[in-house]
Short mmCIF file of C-alpha atoms in Angstrom, two decimals:
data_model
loop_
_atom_site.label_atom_id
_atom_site.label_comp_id
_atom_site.label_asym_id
_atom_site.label_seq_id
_atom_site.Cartn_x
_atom_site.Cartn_y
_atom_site.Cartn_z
CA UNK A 1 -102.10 224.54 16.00
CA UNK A 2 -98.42 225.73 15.90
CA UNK A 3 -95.69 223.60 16.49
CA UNK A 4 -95.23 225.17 19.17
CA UNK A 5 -97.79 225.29 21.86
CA UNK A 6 -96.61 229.49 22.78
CA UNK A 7 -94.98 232.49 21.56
CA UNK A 8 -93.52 235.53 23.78
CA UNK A 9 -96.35 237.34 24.83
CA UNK A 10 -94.40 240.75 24.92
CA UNK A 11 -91.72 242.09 23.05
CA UNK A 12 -88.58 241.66 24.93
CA UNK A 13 -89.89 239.20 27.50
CA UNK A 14 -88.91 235.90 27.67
CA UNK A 15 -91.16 234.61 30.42
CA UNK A 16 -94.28 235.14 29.82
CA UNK A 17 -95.90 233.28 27.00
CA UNK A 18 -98.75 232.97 24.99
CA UNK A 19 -101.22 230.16 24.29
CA UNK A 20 -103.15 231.88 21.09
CA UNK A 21 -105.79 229.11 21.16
CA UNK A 22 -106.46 230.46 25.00
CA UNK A 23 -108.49 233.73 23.53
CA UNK A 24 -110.68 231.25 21.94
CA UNK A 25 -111.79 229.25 23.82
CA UNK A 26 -111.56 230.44 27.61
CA UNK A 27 -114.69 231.91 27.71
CA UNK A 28 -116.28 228.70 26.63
CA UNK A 29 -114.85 227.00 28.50
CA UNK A 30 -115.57 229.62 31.91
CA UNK A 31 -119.28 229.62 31.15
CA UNK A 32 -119.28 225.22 31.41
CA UNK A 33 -116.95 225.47 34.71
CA UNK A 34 -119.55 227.41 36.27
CA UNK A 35 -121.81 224.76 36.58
CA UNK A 36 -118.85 222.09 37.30
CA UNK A 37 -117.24 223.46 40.02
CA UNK A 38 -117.72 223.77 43.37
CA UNK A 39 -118.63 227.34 45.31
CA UNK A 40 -115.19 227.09 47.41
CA UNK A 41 -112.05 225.25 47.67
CA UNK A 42 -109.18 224.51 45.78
CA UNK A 43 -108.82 223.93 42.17
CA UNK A 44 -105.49 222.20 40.87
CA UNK A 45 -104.79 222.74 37.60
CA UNK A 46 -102.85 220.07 36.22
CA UNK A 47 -100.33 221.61 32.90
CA UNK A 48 -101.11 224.93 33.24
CA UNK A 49 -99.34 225.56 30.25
CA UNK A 50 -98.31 229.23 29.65
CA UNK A 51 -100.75 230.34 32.92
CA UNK A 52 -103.28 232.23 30.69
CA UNK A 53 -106.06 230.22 31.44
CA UNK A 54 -105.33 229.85 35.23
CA UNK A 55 -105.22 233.93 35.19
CA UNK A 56 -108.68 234.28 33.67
CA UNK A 57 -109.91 231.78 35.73
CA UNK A 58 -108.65 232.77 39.07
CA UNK A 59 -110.30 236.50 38.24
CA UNK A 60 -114.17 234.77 37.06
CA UNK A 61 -113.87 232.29 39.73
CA UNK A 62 -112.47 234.68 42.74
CA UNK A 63 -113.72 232.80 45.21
CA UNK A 64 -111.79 229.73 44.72
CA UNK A 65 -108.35 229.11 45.53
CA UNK A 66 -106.27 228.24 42.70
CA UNK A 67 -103.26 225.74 42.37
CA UNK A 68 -101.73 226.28 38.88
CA UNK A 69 -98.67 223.27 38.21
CA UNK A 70 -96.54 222.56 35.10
CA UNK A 71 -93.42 220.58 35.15
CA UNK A 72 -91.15 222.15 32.62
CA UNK A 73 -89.74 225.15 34.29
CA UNK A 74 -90.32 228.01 31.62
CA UNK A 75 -94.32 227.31 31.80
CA UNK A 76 -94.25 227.86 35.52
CA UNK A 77 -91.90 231.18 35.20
CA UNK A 78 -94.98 232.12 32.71
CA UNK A 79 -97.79 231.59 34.94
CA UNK A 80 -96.38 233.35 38.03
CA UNK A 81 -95.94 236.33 35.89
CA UNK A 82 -99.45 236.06 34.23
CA UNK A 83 -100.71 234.96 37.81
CA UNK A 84 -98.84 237.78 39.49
CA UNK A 85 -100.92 240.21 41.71
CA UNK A 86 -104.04 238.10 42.12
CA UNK A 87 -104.28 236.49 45.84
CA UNK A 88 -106.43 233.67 45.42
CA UNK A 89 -103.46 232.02 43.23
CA UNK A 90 -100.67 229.99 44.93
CA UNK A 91 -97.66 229.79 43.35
CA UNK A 92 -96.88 227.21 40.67
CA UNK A 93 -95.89 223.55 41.60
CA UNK A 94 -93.75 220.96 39.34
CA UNK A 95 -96.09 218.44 39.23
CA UNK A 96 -95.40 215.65 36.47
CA UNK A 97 -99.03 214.09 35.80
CA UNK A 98 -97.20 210.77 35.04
CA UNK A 99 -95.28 210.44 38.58
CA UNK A 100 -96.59 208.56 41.22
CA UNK A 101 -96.63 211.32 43.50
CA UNK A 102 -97.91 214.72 43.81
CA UNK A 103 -96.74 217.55 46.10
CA UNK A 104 -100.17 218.37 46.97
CA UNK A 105 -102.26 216.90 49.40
CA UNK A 106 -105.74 217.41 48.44
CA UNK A 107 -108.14 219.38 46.08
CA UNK A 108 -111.70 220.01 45.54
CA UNK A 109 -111.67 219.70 41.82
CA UNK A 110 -108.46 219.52 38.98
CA UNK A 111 -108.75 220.67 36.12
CA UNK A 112 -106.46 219.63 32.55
CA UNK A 113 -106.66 221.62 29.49
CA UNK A 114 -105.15 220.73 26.33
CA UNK A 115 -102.66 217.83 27.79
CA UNK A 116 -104.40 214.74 27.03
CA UNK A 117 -103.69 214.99 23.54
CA UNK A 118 -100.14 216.41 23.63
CA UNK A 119 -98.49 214.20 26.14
CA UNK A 120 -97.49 210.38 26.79
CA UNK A 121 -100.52 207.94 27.48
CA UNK A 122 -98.93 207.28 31.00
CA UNK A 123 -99.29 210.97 31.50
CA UNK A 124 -103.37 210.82 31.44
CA UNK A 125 -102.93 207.42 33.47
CA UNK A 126 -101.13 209.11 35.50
CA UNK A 127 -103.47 212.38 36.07
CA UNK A 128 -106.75 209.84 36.78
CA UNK A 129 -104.55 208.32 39.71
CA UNK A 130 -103.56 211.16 41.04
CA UNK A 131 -106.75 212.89 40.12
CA UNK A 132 -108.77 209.71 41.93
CA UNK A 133 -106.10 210.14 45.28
CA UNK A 134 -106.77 213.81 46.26
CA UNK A 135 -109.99 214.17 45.05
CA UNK A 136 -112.87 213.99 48.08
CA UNK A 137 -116.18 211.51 46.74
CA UNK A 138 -118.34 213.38 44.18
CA UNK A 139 -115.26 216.01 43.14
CA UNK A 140 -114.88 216.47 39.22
CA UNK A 141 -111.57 216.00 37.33
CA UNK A 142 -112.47 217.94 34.54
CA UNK A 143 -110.74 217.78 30.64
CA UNK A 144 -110.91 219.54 27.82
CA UNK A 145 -109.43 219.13 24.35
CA UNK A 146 -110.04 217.38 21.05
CA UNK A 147 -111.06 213.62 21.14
CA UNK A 148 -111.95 211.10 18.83
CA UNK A 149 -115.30 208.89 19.75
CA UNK A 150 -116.01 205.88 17.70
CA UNK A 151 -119.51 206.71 17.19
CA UNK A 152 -118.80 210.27 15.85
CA UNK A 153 -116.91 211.10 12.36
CA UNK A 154 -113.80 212.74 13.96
CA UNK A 155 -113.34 216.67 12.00
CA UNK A 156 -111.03 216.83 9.04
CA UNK A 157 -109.01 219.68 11.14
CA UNK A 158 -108.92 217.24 14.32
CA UNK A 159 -107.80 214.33 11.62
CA UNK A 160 -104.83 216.28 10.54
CA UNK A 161 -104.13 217.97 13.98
CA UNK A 162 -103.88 214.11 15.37
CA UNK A 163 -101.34 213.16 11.98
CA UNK A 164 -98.91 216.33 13.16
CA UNK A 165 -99.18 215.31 16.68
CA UNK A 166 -97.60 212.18 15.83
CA UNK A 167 -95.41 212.87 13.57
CA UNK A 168 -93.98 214.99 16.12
CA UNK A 169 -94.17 212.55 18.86
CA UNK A 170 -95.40 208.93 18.19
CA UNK A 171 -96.45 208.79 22.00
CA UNK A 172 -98.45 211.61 21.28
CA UNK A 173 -102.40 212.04 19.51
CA UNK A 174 -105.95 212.03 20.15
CA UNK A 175 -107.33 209.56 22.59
CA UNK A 176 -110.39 207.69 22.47
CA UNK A 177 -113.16 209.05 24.64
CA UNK A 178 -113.85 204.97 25.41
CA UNK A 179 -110.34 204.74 26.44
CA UNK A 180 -109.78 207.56 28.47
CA UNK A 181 -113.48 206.51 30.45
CA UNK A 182 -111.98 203.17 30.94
CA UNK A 183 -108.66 204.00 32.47
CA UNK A 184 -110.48 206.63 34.20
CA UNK A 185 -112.70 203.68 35.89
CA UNK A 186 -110.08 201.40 36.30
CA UNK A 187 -108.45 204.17 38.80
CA UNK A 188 -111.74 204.60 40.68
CA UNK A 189 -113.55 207.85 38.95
CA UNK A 190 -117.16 207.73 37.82
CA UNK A 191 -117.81 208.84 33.71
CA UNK A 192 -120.29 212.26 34.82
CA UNK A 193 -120.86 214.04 31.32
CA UNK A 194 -119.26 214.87 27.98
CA UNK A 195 -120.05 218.58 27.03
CA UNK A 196 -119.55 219.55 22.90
CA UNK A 197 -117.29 222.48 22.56
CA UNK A 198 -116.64 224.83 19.88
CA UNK A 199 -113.96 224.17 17.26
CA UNK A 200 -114.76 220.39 17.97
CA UNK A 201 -113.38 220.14 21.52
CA UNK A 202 -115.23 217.95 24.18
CA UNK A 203 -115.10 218.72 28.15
CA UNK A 204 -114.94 215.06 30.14
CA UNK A 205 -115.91 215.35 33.30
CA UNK A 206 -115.49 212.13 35.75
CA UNK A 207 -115.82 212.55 39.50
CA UNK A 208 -114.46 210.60 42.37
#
């Protein structure tokens, strides 16, 4: 991965960005959500990001109702305009993972791509309280990124991914699968499944 997590996605646009990494992987990642998530409702998406994924999404999933969120104002600027023209998208909320308040009041499944890792560990404490607030009993908060489990040999790319992470940010770097299903426990969600991914990505999926 870049050091930075987007480029300009058009030649003389500055809103709307691109993830490279989301060509990758979003198909994967659509064929495992169709079995996690439910027939209708609302999806949050918790750090949209750039709004690639929520646009791909939103058109394979049509009939769910989608709730994009990011809280640094250029991201959300990118997903409405990625977003734009497809009704079953609302537009994008500020939400902070890490605050102790949403400005949402339920959902019937959130999903987080790619934040875990990049982000403060009171962020993803922050995202299983929330997640373990608005989500009815037997909902899915579902994750996906790279981990490190201590019963696995963690890749020599993820390794090295984790080092640059740091450097950048000491806050920042691959969590423990253990860890994460602890705090995740300790705010009242249930460990469901871990699903391999390609390019050594995992999808956690913990329900209310």
């Amino acid at each position: 991965m870049s050091d930075t997590p987007w480029i300009v996605a058009e030649e003389g646009s500055a809103v709307r960005k691109h993830a490279p990494a989301t060509l990758r992987n979003r198909d994967a990642i659509a064929d495992e959500l169709a079995t996690l998530l439910p027939r209708h409702g609302t999806v949050l998406e918790i750090a949209s990001g750039s709004g690639e994924h929520c646009a791909f999404l939103a058109q394979r999933f049509a009939q769910l109702h989608w709730q994009p969120s990011d809280p640094d104002p250029g991201a959300r600027a990118s997903i409405a305009s990625w977003c734009a023209g497809l009704d079953n998208v609302a537009p994008p909320l500020a939400i902070d993972a890490g605050a102790c308040g949403w400005p949402v009041g339920a959902a019937d499944a959130i999903l987080c791509v790619n934040m875990v890792h990049i982000s403060p560990w009171a962020a993803t404490l922050g995202l299983l309280a929330g997640s373990a607030r608005l989500l009815p009993a037997g909902a899915p908060l579902i994750l996906y990124g790279p981990y490190r489990r201590a019963d696995v040999p963690t890749a020599a790319s993820n390794l090295a991914f984790d080092q640059s992470l740091r450097a950048r940010d000491p806050r920042w770097g691959l969590r423990e699968v253990a860890d994460v299903t602890e705090a995740a426990r300790d705010s009242g969600l249930t460990f469901d499944r871990l699903i391999e991914m390609p390019a050594n990505n995992l999808i956690l999926v913990y329900r209310r």
